[in-house]
Coordinates of C-alpha atoms and ligand atoms in Angstrom, one line a residue:
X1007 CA 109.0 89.1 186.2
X1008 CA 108.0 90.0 182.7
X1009 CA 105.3 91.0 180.3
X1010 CA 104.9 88.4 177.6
X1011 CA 102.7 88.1 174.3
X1012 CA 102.5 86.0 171.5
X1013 CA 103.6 87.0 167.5
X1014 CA 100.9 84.1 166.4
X1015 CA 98.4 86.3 165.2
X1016 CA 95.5 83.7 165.0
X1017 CA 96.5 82.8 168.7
X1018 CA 96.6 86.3 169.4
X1019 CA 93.4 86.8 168.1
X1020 CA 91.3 84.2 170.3
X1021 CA 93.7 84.6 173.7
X1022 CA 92.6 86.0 176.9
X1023 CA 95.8 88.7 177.6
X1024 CA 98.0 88.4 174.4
X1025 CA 98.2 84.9 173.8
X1026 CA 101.7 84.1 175.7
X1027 CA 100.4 80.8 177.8
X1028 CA 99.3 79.3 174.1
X1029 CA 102.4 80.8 172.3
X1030 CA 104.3 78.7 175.0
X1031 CA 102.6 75.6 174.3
X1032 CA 102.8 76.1 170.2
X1033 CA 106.5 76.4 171.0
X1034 CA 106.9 73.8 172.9
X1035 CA 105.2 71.1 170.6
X1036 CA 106.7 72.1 167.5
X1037 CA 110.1 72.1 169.4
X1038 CA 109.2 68.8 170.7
X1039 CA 109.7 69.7 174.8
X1040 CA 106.5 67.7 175.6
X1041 CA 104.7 65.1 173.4
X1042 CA 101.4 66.9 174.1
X1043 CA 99.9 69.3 176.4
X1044 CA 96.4 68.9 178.0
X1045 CA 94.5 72.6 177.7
X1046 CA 90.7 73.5 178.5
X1047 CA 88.6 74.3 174.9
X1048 CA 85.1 76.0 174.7
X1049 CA 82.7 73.1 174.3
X1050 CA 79.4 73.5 173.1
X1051 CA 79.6 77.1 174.8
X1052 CA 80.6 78.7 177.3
X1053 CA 79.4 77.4 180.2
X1054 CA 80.8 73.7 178.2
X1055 CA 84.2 73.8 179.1
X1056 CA 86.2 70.5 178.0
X1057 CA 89.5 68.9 178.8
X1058 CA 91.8 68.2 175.8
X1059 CA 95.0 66.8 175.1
X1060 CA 97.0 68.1 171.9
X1061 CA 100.3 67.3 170.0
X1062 CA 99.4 68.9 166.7
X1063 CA 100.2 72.7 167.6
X1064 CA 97.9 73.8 164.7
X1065 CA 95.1 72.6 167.2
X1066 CA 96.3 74.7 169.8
X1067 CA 94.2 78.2 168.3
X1068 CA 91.2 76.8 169.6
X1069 CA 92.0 76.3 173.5
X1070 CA 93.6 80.1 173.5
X1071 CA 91.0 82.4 176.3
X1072 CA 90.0 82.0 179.7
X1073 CA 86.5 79.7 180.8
X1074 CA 85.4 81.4 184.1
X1075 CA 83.1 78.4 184.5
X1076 CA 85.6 76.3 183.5
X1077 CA 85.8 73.4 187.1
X1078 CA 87.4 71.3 186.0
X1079 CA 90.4 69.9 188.2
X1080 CA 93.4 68.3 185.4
X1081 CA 95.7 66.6 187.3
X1082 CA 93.3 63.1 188.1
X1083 CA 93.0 63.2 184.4
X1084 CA 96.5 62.5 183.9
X1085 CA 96.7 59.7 186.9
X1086 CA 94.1 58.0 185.4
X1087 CA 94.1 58.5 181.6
X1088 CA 97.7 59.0 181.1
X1089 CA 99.2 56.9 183.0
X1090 CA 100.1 59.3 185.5
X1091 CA 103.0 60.9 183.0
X1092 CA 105.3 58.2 183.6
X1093 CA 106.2 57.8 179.8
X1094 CA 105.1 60.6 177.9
X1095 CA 105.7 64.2 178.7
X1096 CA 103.0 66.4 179.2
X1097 CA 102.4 70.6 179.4
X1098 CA 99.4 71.7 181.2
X1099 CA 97.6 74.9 181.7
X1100 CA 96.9 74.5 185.4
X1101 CA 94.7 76.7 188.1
X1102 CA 95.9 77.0 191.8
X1103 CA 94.2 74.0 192.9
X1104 CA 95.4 71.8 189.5
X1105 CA 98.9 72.9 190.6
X1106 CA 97.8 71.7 194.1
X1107 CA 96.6 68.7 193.3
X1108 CA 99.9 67.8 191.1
X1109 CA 101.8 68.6 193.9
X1110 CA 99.4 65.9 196.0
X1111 CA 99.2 63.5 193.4
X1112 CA 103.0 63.6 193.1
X1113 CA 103.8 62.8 196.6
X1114 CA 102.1 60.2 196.4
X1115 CA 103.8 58.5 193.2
X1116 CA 100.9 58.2 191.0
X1117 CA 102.6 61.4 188.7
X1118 CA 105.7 61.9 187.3
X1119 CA 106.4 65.9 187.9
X1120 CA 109.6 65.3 186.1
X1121 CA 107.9 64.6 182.9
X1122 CA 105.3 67.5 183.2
X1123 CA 105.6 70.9 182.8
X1124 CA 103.0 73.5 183.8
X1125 CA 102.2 76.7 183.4
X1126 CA 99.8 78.1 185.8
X1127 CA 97.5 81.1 185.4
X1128 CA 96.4 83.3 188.5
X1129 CA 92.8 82.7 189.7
X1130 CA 90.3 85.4 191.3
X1131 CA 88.2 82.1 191.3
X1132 CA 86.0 80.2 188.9
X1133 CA 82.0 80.2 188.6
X1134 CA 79.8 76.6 188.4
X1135 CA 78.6 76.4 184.9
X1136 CA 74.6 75.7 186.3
X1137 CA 74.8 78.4 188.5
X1138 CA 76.6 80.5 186.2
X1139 CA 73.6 80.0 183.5
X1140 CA 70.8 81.1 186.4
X1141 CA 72.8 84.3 187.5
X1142 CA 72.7 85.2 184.2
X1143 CA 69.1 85.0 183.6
X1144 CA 67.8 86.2 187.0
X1145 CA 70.3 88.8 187.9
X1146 CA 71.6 90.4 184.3
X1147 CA 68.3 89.2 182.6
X1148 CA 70.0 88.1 179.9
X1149 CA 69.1 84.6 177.8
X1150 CA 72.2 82.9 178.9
X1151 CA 72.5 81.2 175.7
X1152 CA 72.8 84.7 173.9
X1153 CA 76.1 84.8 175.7
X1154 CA 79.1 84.9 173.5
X1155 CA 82.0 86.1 175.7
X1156 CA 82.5 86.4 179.8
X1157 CA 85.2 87.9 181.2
X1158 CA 86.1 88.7 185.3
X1159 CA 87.6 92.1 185.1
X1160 CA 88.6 94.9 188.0
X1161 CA 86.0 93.0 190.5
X1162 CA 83.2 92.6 188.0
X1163 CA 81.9 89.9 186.5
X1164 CA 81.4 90.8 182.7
X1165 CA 79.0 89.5 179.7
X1166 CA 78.8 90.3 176.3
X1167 CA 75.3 88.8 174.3
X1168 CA 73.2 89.5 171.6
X1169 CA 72.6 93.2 172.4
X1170 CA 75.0 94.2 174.6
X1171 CA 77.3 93.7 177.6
X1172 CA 76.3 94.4 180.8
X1173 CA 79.2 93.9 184.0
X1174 CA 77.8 93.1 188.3
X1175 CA 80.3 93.6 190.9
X1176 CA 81.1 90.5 192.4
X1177 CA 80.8 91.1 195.5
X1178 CA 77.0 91.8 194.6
X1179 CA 76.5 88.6 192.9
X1180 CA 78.4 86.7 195.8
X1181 CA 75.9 88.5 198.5
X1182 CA 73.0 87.7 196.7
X1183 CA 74.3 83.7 196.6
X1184 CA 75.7 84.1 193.2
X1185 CA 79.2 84.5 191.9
X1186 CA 82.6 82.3 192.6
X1187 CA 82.4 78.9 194.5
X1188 CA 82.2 78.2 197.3
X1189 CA 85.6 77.0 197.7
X1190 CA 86.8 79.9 195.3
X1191 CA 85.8 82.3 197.8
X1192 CA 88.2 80.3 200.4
X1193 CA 91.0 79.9 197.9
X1194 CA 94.3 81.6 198.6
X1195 CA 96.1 79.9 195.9
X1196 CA 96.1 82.7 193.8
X1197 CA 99.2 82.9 192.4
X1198 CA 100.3 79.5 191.3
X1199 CA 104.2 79.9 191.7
X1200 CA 104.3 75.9 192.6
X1201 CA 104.3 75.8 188.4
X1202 CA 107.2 76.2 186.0
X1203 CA 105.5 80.1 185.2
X1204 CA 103.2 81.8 186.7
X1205 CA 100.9 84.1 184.2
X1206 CA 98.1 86.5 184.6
X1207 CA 97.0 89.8 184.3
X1208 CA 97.5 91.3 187.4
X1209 CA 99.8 93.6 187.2
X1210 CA 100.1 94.4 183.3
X1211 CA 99.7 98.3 183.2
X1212 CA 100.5 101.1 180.3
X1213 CA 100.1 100.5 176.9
X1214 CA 100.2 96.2 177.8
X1215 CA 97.5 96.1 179.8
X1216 CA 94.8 93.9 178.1
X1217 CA 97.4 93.0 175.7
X1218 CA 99.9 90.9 177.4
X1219 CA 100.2 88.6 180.5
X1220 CA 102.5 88.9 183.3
X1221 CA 104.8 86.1 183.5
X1222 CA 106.4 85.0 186.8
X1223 CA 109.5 82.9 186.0
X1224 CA 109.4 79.9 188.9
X1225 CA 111.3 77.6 187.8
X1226 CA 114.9 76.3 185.8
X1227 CA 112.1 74.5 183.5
X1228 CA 110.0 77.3 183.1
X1229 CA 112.7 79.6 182.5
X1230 CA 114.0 77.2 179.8
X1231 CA 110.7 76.7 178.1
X1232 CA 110.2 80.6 177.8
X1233 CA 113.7 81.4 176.1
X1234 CA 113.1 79.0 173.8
X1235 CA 110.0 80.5 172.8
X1236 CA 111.7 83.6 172.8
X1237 CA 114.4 82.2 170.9
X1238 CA 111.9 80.9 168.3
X1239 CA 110.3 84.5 167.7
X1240 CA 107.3 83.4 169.0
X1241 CA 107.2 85.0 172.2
X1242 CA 108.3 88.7 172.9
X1243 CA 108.5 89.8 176.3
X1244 CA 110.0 93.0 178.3
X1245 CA 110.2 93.9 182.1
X1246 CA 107.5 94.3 183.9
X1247 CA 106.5 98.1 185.2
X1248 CA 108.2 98.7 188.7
X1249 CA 104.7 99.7 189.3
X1250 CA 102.9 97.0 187.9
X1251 CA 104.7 94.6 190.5
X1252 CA 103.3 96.7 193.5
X1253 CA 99.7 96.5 191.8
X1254 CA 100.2 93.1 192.0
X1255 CA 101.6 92.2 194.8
X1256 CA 98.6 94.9 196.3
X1257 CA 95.8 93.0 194.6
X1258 CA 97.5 89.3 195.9
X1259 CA 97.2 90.4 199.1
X1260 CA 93.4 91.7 199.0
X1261 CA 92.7 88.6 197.3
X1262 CA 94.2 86.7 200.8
X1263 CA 92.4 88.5 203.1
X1264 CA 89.3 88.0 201.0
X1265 CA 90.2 84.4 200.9
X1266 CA 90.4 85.0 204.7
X1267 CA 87.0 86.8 205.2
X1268 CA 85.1 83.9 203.6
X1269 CA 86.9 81.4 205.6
X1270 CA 85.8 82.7 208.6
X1271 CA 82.4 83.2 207.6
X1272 CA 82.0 79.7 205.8
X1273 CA 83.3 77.7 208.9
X1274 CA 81.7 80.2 211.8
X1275 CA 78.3 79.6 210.2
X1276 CA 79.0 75.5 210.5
X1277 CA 79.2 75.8 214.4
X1278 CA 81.9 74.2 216.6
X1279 CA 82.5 70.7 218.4
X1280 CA 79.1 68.7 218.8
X1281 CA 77.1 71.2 216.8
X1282 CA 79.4 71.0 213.7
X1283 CA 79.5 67.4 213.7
X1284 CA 75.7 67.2 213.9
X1285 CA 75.2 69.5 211.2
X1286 CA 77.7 67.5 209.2
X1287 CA 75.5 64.1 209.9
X1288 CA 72.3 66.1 209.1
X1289 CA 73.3 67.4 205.8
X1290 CA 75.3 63.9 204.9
X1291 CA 72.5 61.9 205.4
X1292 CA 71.3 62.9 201.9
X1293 CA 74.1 60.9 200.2
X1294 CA 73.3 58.1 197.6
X1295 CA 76.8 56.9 198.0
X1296 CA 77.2 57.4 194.2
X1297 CA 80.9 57.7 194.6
X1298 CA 81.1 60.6 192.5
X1299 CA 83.1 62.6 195.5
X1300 CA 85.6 60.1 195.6
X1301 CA 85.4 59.6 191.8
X1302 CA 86.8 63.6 191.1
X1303 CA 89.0 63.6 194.4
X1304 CA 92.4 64.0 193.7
X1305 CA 93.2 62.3 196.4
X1306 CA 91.1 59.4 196.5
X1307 CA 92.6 57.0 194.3
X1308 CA 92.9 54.0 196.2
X1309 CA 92.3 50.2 194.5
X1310 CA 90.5 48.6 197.3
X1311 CA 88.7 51.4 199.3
X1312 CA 87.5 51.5 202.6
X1313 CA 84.4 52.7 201.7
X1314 CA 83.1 49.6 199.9
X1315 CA 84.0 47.0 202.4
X1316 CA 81.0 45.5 203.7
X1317 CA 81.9 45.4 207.6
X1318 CA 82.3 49.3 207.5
X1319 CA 79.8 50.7 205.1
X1320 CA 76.6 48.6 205.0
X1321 CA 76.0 48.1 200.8
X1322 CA 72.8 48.8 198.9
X1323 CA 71.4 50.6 202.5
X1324 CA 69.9 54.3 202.3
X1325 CA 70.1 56.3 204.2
X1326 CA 74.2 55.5 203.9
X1327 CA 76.2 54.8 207.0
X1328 CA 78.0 58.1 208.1
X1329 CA 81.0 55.5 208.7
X1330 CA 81.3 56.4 204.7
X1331 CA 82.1 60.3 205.4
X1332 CA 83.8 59.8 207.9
X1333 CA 86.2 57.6 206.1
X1334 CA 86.7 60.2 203.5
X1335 CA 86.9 62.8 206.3
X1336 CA 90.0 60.6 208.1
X1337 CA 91.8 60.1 205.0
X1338 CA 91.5 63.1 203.2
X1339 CA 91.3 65.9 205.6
X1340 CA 95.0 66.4 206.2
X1341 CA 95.6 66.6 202.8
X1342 CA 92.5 68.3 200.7
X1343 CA 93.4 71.1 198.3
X1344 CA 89.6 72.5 198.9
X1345 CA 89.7 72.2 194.8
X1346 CA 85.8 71.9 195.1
X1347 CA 85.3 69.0 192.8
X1348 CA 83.8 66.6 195.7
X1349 CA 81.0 69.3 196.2
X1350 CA 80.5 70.8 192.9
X1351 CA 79.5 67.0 191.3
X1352 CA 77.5 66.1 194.3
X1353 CA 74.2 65.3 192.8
X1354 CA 72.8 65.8 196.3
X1355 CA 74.4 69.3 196.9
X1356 CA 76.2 68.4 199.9
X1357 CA 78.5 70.6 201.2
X1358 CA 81.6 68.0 201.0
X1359 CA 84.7 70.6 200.5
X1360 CA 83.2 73.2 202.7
X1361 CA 83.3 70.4 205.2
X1362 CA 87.1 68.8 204.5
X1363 CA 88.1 72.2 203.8
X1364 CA 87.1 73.0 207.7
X1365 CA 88.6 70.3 208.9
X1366 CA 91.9 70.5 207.0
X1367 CA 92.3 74.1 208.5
X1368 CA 92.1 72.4 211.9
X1369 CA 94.3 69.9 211.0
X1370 CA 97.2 72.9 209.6
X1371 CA 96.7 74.8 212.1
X1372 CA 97.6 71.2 215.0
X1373 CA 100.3 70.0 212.8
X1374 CA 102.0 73.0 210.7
X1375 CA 100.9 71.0 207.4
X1376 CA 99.6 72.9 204.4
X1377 CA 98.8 70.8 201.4
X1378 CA 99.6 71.3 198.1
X1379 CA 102.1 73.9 198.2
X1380 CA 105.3 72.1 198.4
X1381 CA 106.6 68.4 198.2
X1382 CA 106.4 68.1 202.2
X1383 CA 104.6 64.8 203.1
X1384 CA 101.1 64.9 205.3
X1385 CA 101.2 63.9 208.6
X1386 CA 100.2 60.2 208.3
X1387 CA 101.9 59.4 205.3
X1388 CA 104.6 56.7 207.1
X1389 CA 104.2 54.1 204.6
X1390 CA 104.2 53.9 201.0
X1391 CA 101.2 52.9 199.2
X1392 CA 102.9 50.0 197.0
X1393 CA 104.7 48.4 199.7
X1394 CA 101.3 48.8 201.6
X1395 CA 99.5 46.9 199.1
X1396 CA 102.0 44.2 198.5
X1397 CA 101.9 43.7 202.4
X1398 CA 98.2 43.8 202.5
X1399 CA 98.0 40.9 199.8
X1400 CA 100.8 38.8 201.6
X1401 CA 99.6 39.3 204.8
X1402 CA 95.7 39.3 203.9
X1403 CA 95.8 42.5 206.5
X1404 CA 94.1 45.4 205.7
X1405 CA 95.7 48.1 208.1
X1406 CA 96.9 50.8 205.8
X1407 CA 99.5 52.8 208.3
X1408 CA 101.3 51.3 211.4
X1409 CA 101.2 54.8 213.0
X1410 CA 102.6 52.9 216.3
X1411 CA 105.6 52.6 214.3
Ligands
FAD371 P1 95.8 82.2 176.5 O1 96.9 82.1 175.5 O2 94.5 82.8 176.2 O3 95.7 80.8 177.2 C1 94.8 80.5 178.2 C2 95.1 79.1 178.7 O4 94.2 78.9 179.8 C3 94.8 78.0 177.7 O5 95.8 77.1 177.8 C4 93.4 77.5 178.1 O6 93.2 76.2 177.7 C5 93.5 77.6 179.6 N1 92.2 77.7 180.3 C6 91.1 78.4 180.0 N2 90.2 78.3 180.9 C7 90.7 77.4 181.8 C8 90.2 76.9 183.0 N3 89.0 77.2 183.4 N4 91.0 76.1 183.8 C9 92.2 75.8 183.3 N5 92.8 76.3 182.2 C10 92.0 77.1 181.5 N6 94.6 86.3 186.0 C11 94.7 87.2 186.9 O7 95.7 88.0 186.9 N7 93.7 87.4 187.8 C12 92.6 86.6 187.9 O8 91.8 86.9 188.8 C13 92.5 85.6 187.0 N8 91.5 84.7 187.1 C14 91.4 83.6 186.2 C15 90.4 82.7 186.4 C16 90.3 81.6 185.6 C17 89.2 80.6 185.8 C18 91.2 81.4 184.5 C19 91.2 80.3 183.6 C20 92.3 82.4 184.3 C21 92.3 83.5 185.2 N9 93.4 84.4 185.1 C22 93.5 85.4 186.0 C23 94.4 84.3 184.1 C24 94.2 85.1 182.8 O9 92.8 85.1 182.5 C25 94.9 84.5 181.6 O10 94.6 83.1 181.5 C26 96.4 84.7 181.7 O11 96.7 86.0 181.8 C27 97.0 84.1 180.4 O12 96.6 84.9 179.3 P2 97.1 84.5 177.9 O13 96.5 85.4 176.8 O14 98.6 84.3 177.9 O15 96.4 83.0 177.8
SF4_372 FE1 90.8 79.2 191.2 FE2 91.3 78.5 193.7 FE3 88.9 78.2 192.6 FE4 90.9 76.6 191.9 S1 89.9 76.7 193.9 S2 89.4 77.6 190.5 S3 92.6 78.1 192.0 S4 89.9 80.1 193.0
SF4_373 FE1 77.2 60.9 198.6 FE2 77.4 63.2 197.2 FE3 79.5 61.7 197.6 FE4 77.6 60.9 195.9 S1 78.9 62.7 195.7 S2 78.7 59.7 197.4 S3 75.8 61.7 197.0 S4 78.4 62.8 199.2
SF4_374 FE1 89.0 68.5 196.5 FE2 86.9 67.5 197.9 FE3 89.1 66.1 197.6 FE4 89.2 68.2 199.1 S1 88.0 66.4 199.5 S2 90.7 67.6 197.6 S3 87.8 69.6 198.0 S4 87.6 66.7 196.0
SF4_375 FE1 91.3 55.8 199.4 FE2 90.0 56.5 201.6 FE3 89.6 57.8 199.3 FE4 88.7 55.4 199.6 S1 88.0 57.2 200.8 S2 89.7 56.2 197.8 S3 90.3 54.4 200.9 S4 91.5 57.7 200.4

C-alpha cells in the first residue's frame, strides 16, 4: 500500500492524482514489458471519451486524467480487435467491471491474461455521456459545451466552464434521476484488486492528497511493473498514512452498502415472480432486435448464436419474439458483470442490465457463484466452447451443454 506519483512533468501536468497510472505505462513501453497498452483519451470533449491503443510512449501525455463519462467496457475490444492478446502483450487501464469482464472473457479462452497486464483504478461510478450533457444544462444551468474539466470529488459531482465551477452532491443529482448509472449505483466492484495494481485516490491524505494516487500492489506482475518504474526514476512512491488506509477502507465500505441500498431499491421496484416477468415482457417488447446488446456484451461472443436461428426467434418480425431475451437471459445471467453496456447502447432504452443484473443476484445467491471476481467457472460451463463447436459441426447437433452429463 503506497502513495505513488509520476517525475514526468508533462504527464504530471494533464493526470488525474499525480500521474502514477500513466508514469507506469511510459515505463512500461519504453522498457518494452508490453508492446502497447490500450488507455481511454478525451475525444472531441469530454463527454467524447475514445479507446486507444499506444506503443509510442510519447503518445501516452494525452490519455493522462479521468473521463467520468467515460462507458466504455475494454476488454471485448481486445477479443475482437486484438486477437484476444494471444500474441502481443498488452497494458490496460481498466474499471471494476473491465477487470470483471477480463476475468469472464478469460475463462472462457477468448484472452490471454498472461499476456496482459492491468492496472485498475477505483470507481465511485461513471455518468452516460447524453445524460451527462442534459444534467448539466437543466440542473447546473451551464452550456455543456462550455465545460472544460469534470471531476467526482468528496460525494460531488464537479464542473469547471467558461465562468466558473459550480459542484451538486450526488446524491441530489441521483434523486432527481441524474447522476451515476444505473448499474453504477449497483456496482460493488470498487476497488479492482482482480488487476496487477489497484490505484485511486481514496485514501491519499496530508500534503499528497490531490497529488498522488494510492497504489494497492495485487499482484507478482504488478509488483514487478512498479519497481521497475521506480527503478527507472519515473515513479516515486512512499507508504501510505496509517490513517489514510482506514479512510479508505471507511469509504469502501460506504460505497458497498451504497451499492447495497440501490440494489434493493432497483430490483424491489421490478416486483417478484409473475409480476417481474411480466414487466420484463412489457418493457422488452420495444426491442428492434438490433443486436447492439449482444454486440457490447462481454459475454456474448458466440459464432452461431441462438438468437438468429430461425426456429427460435422468428426473423424480420416486430414486435421480436421474447424467445430472444430470454435466450440472452439463459445464457448470460449466471455470468453478467452488470458492466451496463447492454443497456446504456440500447437504442430503445430497455432496462437490459437492470434486468440480468436481477437475475444474476438470484442466481449467486442459489449457487454461491459471483462472476467476475476470480477464475472460478459459472455454473453451466461443463464443456468447452471449441470442442463444442467442433462437435456441433461433426455431429450437425446444436446442443451447446450436455448438463445430464
Ligand atoms: P492518470 O495518470 O491520470 O491516468 C488515468 C488513467 O485512467 C489513464 O490511463 C486513462 O486513459 C484512464 N482512464 C480515464 N478515464 C477512463 C475511463 N472512463 N475508463 C477507463 N480508463 C480511464 N478513484 C477513487 O479513489 N475513487 C473514485 O470514486 C474514483 N472514481 C473513478 C471513476 C472513473 C470513471 C475513473 C476513470 C477513475 C476513478 N478513480 C477513482 C480513479 C482516479 O480518478 C484516478 O484515475 C487514479 O487515482 C489514478 O490517478 P493518476 O493520476 O495516477 O492517473
Ligand atoms: Fe465503475 Fe462499477 Fe460503473 Fe464499471 S460498473 S463504471 S466499475 S461503478
Ligand atoms: Fe433489442 Fe435493445 Fe438489444 Fe437492440 S439493444 S436488440 S433494441 S434489447
Ligand atoms: Fe454487461 Fe449487459 Fe452483458 Fe450483463 S448482460 S455483462 S450488463 S452487457
Ligand atoms: Fe452466445 Fe447466447 Fe450471447 Fe448469442 S445470446 S452470443 S448464443 S451467449
Amino acid at each position: 500500500m503506497l502513495y505513488a506519483w509520476t517525475t514526468d512533468a508533462g504527464i504530471k501536468e494533464r493526470a488525474e492524482l499525480g500521474g502514477a497510472v500513466t508514469g507506469l505505462w511510459k515505463y512500461a513501453l519504453e522498457a518494452k514489458v508490453v508492446d502497447a497498452v490500450l488507455v481511454i483519451k478525451k475525444g472531441k470533449d469530454l463527454y467524447d471519451a475514445q479507446p486507444v491503443l499506444i506503443s509510442d510512449p510519447e503518445e501516452l501525455k494525452e490519455t493522462a486524467g479521468s473521463l467520468h463519462c467515460g462507458t466504455l467496457l475494454l476488454p471485448k475490444l481486445i477479443k475482437k480487435y486484438l486477437n484476444g492478446a494471444e500474441k502481443m502483450k498488452i497494458g490496460v487501464t481498466v474499471k471494476g467491471c473491465d477487470a470483471m469482464g477480463f476475468y469472464e472473457l478469460a475463462k472462457r479462452k477468448q484472452i490471454n491474461l498472461d499476456n496482459i497486464i492491468m492496472i485498475g483504478v477505483n470507481c465511485g461510478g461513471s455518468v452516460s455521456p447524453v445524460l451527462a450533457r442534459k444534467m448539466i444544462s437543466d440542473k447546473f444551468g451551464v452550456d455543456p459545451n462550455t465545460v472544460h474539466k469534470e471531476e467526482i470529488d468528496k460525494g460531488q459531482f464537479i464542473i469547471e466552464y467558461e465562468g466558473g465551477h459550480k459542484g451538486i452532491s450526488i446524491d441530489e443529482l441521483e434523486e432527481h434521476g441524474y447522476g451515476r448509472r444505473s448499474n453504477c449505483r449497483r456496482c460493488k466492484m470498487k476497488v479492482p484488486r482482480q488487476a496487477d495494481l489497484a490505484c485511486g485516490n481514496w485514501g491519499v491524505i496530508g500534503d499528497k492528497a490531490g497529488k498522488a494516487t494510492f497504489v494497492e500492489v495485487c499482484s507478482e506482475k504488478g509488483a514487478k511493473l512498479l519497481n521497475g518504474a521506480i527503478d527507472a526514476k519515473i515513479i516515486e512512491t512512499q507508504p501510505a498514512n496509517p490513517k489514510g488506509l482506514e479512510v479508505r477502507a471507511k469509504i469502501e465500505g460506504a460505497m458497498m452498502k451504497l451499492g447495497d441500498k440501490w440494489r434493493k431499491k432497483d430490483f424491489e421496484a421490478l416486483g417478484h415472480g409473475r409480476e417481474r416477468l411480466k414487466m420484463i415482457m412489457e418493457e422488452t417488447s420495444r426491442c428492434i432486435k438490433c443486436y447492439e446488446c449482444i454486440d457490447q456484451c462481454p459475454i456474448c461472443y458466440c459464432v452461431e448464436c441462438s438468437t438468429k436461428k430461425p426456429y427460435l426467434v422468428k426473423p424480420g418480425v416486430l414486435p421480436t419474439d421474447f424467445m430472444f431475451h430470454l435466450i440472452r437471459f439463459s445464457h448470460i445471467a449466471d455470468s453478467c458483470i452488470n458492466c451496463g453496456q447492454c443497456e446504456e447502447n440500447c437504442p430503445m432504452e430497455i432496462p437490459n442490465s437492470l434486468f440480468m443484473h436481477a437475475q444474476q443476484v438470484e442466481l449467486e445467491k442459489m449457487f454461491g457463484h459471483t462472476p467476475g471476481v476470480s477464475m472460478e467457472l459459472p455454473i453451466l460451463a461443463l464443456v468447452d466452447e471449441k470442442e463444442e463447436r467442433d462437435r456441433l459441426i461433426g455431429t450437425g447437433s446444436d446442443q451447446m451443454y450436455d448438463i445430464f452429463k
